[in-house]
Short mmCIF file of C-alpha atoms in Angstrom, two decimals:
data_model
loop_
_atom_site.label_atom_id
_atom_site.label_comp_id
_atom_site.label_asym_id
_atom_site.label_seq_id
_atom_site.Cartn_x
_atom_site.Cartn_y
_atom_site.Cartn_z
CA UNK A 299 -14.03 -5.30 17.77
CA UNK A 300 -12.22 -4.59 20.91
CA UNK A 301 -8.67 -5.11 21.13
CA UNK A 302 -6.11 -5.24 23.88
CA UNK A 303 -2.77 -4.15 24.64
CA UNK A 304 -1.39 -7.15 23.94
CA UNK A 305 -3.06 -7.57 20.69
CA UNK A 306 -1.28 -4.10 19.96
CA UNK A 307 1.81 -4.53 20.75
CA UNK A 308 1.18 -7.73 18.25
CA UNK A 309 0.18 -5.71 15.60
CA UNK A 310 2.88 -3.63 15.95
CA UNK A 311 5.40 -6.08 15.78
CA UNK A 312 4.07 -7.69 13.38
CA UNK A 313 4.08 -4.95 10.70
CA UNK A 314 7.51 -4.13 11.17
CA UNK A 315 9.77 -6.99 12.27
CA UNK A 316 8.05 -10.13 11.38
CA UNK A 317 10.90 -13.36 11.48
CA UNK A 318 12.24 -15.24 8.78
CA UNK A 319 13.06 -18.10 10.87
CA UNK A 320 11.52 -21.39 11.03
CA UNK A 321 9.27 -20.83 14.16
CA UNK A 322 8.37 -17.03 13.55
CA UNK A 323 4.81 -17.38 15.70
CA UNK A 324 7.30 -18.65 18.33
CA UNK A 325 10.21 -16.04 17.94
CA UNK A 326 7.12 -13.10 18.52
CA UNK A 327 5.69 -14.69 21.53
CA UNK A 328 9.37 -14.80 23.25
CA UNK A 329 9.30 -11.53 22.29
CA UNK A 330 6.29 -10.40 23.84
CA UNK A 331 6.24 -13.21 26.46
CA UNK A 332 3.03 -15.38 25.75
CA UNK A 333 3.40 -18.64 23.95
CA UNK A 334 2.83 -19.69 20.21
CA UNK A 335 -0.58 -21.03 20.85
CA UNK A 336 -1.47 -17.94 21.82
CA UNK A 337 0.36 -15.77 19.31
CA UNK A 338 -1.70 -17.95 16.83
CA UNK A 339 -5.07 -17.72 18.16
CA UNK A 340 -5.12 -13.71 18.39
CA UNK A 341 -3.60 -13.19 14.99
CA UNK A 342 -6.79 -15.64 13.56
CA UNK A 343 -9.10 -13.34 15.40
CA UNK A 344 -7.53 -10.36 13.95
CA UNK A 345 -7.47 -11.93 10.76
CA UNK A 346 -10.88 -13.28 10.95
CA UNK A 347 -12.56 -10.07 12.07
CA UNK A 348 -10.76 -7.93 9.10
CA UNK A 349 -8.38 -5.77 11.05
CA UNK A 350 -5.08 -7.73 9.78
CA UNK A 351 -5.97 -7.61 6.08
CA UNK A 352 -3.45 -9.84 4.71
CA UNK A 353 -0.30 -11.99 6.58
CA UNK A 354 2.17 -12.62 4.03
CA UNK A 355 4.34 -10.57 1.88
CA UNK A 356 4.33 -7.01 0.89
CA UNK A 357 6.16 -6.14 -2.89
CA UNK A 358 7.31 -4.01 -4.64
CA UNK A 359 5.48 -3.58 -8.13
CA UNK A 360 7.86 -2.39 -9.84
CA UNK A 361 10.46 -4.00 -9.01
CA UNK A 362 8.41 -7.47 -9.83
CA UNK A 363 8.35 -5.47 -13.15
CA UNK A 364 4.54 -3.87 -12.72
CA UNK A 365 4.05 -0.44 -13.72
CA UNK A 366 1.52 1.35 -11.70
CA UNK A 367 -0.44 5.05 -11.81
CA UNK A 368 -2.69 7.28 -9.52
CA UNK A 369 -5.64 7.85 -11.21
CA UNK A 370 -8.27 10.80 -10.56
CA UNK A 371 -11.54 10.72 -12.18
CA UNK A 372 -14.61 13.31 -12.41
CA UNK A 373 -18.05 11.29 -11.84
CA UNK A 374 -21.13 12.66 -11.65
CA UNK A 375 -22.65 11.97 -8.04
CA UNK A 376 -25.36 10.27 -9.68
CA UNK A 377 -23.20 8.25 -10.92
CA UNK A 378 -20.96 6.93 -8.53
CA UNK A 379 -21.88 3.37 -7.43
CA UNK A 380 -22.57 2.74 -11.26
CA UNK A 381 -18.90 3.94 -12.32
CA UNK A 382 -17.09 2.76 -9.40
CA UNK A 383 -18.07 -0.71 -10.22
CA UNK A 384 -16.96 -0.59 -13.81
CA UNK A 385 -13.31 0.76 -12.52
CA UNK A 386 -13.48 -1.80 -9.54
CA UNK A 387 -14.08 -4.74 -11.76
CA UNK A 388 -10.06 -4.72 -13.03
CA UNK A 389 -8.20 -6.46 -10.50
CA UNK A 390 -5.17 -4.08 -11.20
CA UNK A 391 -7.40 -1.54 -9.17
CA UNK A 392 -6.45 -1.97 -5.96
CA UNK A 393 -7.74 1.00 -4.15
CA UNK A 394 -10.54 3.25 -4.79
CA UNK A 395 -11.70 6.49 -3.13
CA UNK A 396 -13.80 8.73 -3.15
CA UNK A 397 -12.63 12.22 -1.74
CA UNK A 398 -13.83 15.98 -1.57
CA UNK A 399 -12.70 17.36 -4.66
CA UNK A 400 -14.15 18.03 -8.35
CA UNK A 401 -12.19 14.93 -9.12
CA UNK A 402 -14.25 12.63 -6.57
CA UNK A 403 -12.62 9.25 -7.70
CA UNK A 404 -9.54 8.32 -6.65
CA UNK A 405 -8.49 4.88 -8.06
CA UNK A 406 -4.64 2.90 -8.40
CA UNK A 407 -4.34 1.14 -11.11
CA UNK A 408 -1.53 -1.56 -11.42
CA UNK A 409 -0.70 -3.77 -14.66
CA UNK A 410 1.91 -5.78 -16.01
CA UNK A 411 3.33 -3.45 -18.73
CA UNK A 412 2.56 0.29 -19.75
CA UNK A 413 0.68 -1.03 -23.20
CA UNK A 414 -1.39 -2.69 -20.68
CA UNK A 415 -2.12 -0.31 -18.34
CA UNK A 416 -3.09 2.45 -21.26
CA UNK A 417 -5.37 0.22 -23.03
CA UNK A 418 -7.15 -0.65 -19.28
CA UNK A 419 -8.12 3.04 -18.70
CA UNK A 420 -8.89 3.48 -22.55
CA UNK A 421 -11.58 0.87 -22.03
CA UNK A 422 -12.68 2.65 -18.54
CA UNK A 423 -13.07 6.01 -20.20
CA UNK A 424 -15.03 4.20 -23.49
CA UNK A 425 -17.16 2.01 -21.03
CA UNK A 426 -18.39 5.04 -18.22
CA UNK A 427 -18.32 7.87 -21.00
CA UNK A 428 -15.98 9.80 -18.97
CA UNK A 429 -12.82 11.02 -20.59
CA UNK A 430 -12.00 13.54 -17.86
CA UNK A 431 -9.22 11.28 -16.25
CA UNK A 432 -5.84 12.88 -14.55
CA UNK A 433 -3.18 9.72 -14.93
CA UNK A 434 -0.39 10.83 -12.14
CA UNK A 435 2.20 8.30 -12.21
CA UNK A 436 4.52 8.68 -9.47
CA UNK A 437 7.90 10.28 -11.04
CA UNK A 438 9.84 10.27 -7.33
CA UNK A 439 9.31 8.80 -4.54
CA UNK A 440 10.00 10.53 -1.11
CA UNK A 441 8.50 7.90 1.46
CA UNK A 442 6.12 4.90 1.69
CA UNK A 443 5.50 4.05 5.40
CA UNK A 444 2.90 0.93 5.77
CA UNK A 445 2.84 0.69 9.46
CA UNK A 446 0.85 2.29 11.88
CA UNK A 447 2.11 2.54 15.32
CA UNK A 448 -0.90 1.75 17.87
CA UNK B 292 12.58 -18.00 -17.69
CA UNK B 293 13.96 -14.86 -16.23
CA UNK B 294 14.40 -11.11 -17.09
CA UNK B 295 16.63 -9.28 -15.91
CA UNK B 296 15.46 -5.89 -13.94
CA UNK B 297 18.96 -4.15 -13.63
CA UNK B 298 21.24 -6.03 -11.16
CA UNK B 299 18.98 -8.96 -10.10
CA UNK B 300 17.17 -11.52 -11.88
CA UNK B 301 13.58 -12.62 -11.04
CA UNK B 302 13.51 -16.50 -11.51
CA UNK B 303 10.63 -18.80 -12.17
CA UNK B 304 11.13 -19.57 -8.41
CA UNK B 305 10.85 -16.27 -7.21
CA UNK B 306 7.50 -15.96 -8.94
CA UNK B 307 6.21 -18.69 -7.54
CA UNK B 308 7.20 -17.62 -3.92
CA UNK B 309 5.99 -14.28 -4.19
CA UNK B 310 2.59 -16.11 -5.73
CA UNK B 311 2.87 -18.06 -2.43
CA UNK B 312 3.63 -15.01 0.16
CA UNK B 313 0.72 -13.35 -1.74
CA UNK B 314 -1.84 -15.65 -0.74
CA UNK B 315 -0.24 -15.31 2.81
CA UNK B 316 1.20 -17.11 5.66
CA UNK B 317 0.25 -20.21 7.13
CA UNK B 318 -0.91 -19.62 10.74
CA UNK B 319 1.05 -22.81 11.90
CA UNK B 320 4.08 -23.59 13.54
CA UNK B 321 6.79 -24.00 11.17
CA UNK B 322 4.56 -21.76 8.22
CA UNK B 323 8.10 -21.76 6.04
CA UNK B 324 8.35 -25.22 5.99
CA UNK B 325 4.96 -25.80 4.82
CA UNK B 326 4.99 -23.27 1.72
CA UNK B 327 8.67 -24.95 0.85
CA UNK B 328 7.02 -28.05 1.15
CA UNK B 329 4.50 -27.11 -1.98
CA UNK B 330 6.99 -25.08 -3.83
CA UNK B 331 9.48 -28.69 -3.68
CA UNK B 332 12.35 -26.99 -2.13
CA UNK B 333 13.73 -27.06 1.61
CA UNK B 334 13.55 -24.55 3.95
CA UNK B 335 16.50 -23.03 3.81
CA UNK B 336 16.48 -22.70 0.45
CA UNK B 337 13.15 -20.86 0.42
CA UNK B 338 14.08 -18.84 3.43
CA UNK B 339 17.48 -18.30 1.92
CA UNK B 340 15.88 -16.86 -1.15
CA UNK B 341 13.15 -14.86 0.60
CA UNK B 342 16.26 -13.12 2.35
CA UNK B 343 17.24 -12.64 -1.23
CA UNK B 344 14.79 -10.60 -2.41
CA UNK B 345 14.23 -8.71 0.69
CA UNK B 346 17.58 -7.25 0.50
CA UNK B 347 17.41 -6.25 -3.21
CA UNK B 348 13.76 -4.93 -2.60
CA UNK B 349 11.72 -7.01 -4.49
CA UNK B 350 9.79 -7.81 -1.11
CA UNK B 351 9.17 -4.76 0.98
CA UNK B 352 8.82 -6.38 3.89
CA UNK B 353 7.08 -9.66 5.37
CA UNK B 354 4.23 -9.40 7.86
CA UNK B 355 0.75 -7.93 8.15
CA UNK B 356 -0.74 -5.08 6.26
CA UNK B 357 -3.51 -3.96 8.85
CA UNK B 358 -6.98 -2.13 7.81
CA UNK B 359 -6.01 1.07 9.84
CA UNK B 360 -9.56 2.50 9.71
CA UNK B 361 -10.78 -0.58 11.92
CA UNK B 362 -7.55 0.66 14.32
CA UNK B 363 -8.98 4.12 14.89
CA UNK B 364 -6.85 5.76 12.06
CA UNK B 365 -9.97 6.89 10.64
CA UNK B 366 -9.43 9.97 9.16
CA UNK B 367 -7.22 10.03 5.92
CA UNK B 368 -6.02 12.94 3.74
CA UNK B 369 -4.64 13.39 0.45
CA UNK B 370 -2.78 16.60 1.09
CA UNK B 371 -2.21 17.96 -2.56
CA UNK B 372 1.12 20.94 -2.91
CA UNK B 373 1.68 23.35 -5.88
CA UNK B 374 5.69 23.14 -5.26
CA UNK B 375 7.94 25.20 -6.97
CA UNK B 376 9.81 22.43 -9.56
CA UNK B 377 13.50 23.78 -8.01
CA UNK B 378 12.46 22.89 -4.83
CA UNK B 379 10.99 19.51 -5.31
CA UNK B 380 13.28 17.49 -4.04
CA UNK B 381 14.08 19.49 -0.72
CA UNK B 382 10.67 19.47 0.08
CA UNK B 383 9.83 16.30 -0.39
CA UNK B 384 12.41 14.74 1.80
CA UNK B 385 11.56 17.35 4.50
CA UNK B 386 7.99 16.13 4.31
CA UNK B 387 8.69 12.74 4.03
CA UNK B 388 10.50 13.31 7.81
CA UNK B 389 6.81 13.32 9.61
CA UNK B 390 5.67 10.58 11.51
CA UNK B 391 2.54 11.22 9.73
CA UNK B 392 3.02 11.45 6.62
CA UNK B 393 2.78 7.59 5.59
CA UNK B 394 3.23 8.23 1.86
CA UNK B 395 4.76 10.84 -0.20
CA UNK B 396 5.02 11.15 -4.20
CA UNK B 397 5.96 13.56 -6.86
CA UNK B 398 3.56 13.23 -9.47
CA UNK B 399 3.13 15.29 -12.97
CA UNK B 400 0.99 18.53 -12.74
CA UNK B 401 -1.72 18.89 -15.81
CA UNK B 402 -4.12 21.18 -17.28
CA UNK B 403 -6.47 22.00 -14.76
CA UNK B 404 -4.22 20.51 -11.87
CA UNK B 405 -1.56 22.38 -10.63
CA UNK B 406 -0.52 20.04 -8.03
CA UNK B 407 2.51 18.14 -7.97
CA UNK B 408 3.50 16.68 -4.76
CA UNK B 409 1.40 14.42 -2.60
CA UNK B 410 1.77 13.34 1.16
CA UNK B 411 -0.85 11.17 2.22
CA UNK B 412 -1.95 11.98 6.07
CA UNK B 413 -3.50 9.78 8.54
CA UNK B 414 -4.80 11.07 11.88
CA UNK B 415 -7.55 10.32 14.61
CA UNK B 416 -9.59 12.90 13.08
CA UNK B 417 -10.11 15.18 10.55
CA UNK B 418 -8.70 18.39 12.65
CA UNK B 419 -6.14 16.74 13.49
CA UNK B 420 -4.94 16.46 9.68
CA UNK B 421 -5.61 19.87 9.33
CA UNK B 422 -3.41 20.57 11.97
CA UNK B 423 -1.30 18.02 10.51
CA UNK B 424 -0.90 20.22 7.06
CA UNK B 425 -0.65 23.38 8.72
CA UNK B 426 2.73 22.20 10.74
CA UNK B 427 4.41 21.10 7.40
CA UNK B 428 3.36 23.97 5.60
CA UNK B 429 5.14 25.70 8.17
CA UNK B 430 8.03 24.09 7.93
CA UNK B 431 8.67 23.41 3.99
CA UNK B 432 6.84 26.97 3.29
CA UNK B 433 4.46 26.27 0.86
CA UNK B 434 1.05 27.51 1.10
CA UNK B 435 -0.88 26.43 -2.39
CA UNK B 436 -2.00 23.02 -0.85
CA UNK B 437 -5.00 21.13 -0.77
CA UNK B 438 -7.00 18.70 1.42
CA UNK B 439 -8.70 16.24 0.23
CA UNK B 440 -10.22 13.61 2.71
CA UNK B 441 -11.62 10.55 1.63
CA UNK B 442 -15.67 9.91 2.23
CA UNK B 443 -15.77 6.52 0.87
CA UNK B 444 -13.64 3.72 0.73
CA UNK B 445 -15.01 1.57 -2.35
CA UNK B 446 -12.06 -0.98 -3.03
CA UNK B 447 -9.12 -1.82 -1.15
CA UNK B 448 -6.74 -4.97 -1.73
CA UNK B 449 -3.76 -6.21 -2.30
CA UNK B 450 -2.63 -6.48 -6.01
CA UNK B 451 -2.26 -10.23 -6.81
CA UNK B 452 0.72 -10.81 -9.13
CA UNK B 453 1.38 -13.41 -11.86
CA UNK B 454 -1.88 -14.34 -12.17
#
């Protein structure tokens, strides 16, 4: 899909300093000078193609009281699509990847309490066979940047 | 019902406006208004508590998260360091300082993997990350670090709390 430069600057504005006002479509188009109608109709074509995933709100799991882990998992490459859809099936996986490494699957895994979250991956590793599975919590956190400047 | 996660309280409200902002924002006029409307509050109050729980963190932010692939982002690397544990903390922050860095962790190192800081880089292509990772390693002045760029993307969503 082809976007403009107005569409950009949209996008982003829109990942940094959305309102929290009553007319929020309107408070962006003064910013950007076009009108709510239009502010509207781009951000449904953005949304509509796939390249605004979500419009909403963006949490923090933790503090919601979610504990979460980076996962890294060693799958055979015969096995891939096969594996990845037993891992993708838990909703607390969020995002999987594969990446150029011995440990090809990269997976997130998000639940609401630890107990949870070990008993989760205990069922991953009985289900695909595969008990070589690095569990990297994050232990600091140095920066989480969500925006991408266009 | 509420529990307490050090000095704020999540209420049964809160849940049910981040189960709201989850399932995102009305493309309407007054898009507020309209979620207040099904939670039974006003607007202000809503907007009053959304304010709330930006300020103690609970919400990161409001607005869009964006598929960056589709926006010519398209290369993305896990850049994996063997820090020294003393020095952690110095050069995390340092690395945390790039523009294109978007996400940086300290995770535990294991048997077998000896890594235990990650920055994740995106860039136009994949040169350009490698680039990328040879500035910082520059800087911070580490050397035992890996790439490791994705070749498939095979899930990516937002988690859906309270559900």
């Amino acid at each position: 899909m082809k976007i403009d430069q107005m569409d950009k600057n949209l996008l982003n504005l829109i990942q940094t300093d959305f309102p929290l006002s009553p007319e929020p479509y309107r408070e962006i188009g003064e910013m950007l000078g076009i009108g709510t109608e239009e502010v509207l109709s781009r951000l449904k074509k953005m949304i509509d193609n796939g390249l605004i995933r979500r419009l909403g709100g963006i949490f923090d799991s933790k503090m919601l009281g979610y504990c979460s882990t980076l996962c890294a998992m060693q799958v055979d490459e015969k096995r891939i699509e096969e594996v990845a859809e037993v891992v993708n099936s838990y909703p607390g996986v969020t995002h999987n990847y594969l990446r150029e490494h011995k440990f090809n699957m990269w997976f997130t895994f998000t639940a609401p309490s630890i107990e949870e979250l070990n008993t989760c991956i205990a069922q991953i590793k009985m289900d695909t066979g595969i008990h070589n599975i690095l569990i990297l919590p994050a232990q600091e956190l140095f920066k989480i940047r969500v925006s991408f400047e266009l | 019902m509420s529990f307490d996660r050090g000095d704020y309280m999540l209420l049964d409200l809160d849940r049910r406006i981040i189960k709201e902002l989850q399932n995102g924002l009305p493309l309407t006029k007054y898009p507020y208004r309209i979620i207040a409307g099904r939670l039974k509050i006003s607007e202000s109050k809503l907007m009053n508590r959304v304010e709330y729980l930006i300020k103690k963190g609970v919400i990161r932010r409001l607005g869009a998260a964006v598929r960056h692939q589709e926006l010519g982002f398209t290369a993305n690397a896990m850049v994996v360091w063997d820090v020294p544990d003393n020095k952690i903390c110095q050069v995390g922050t340092t690395m945390a300082e790039f523009r294109e860095v978007t996400h940086c962790y300290q995770r535990p190192r294991q048997t077998g993997w000896p890594y235990n800081l990650f920055a994740m880089i995106h860039g136009q292509s994949r040169e350009e990350c490698i680039k990328i990772a040879e500035k910082i390693a520059r800087v911070v002045g580490i050397d035992r670090y890996r790439l490791l760029f994705s070749t498939a993307e095979l899930k990516k969503t937002s988690m859906r709390y309270f559900e």
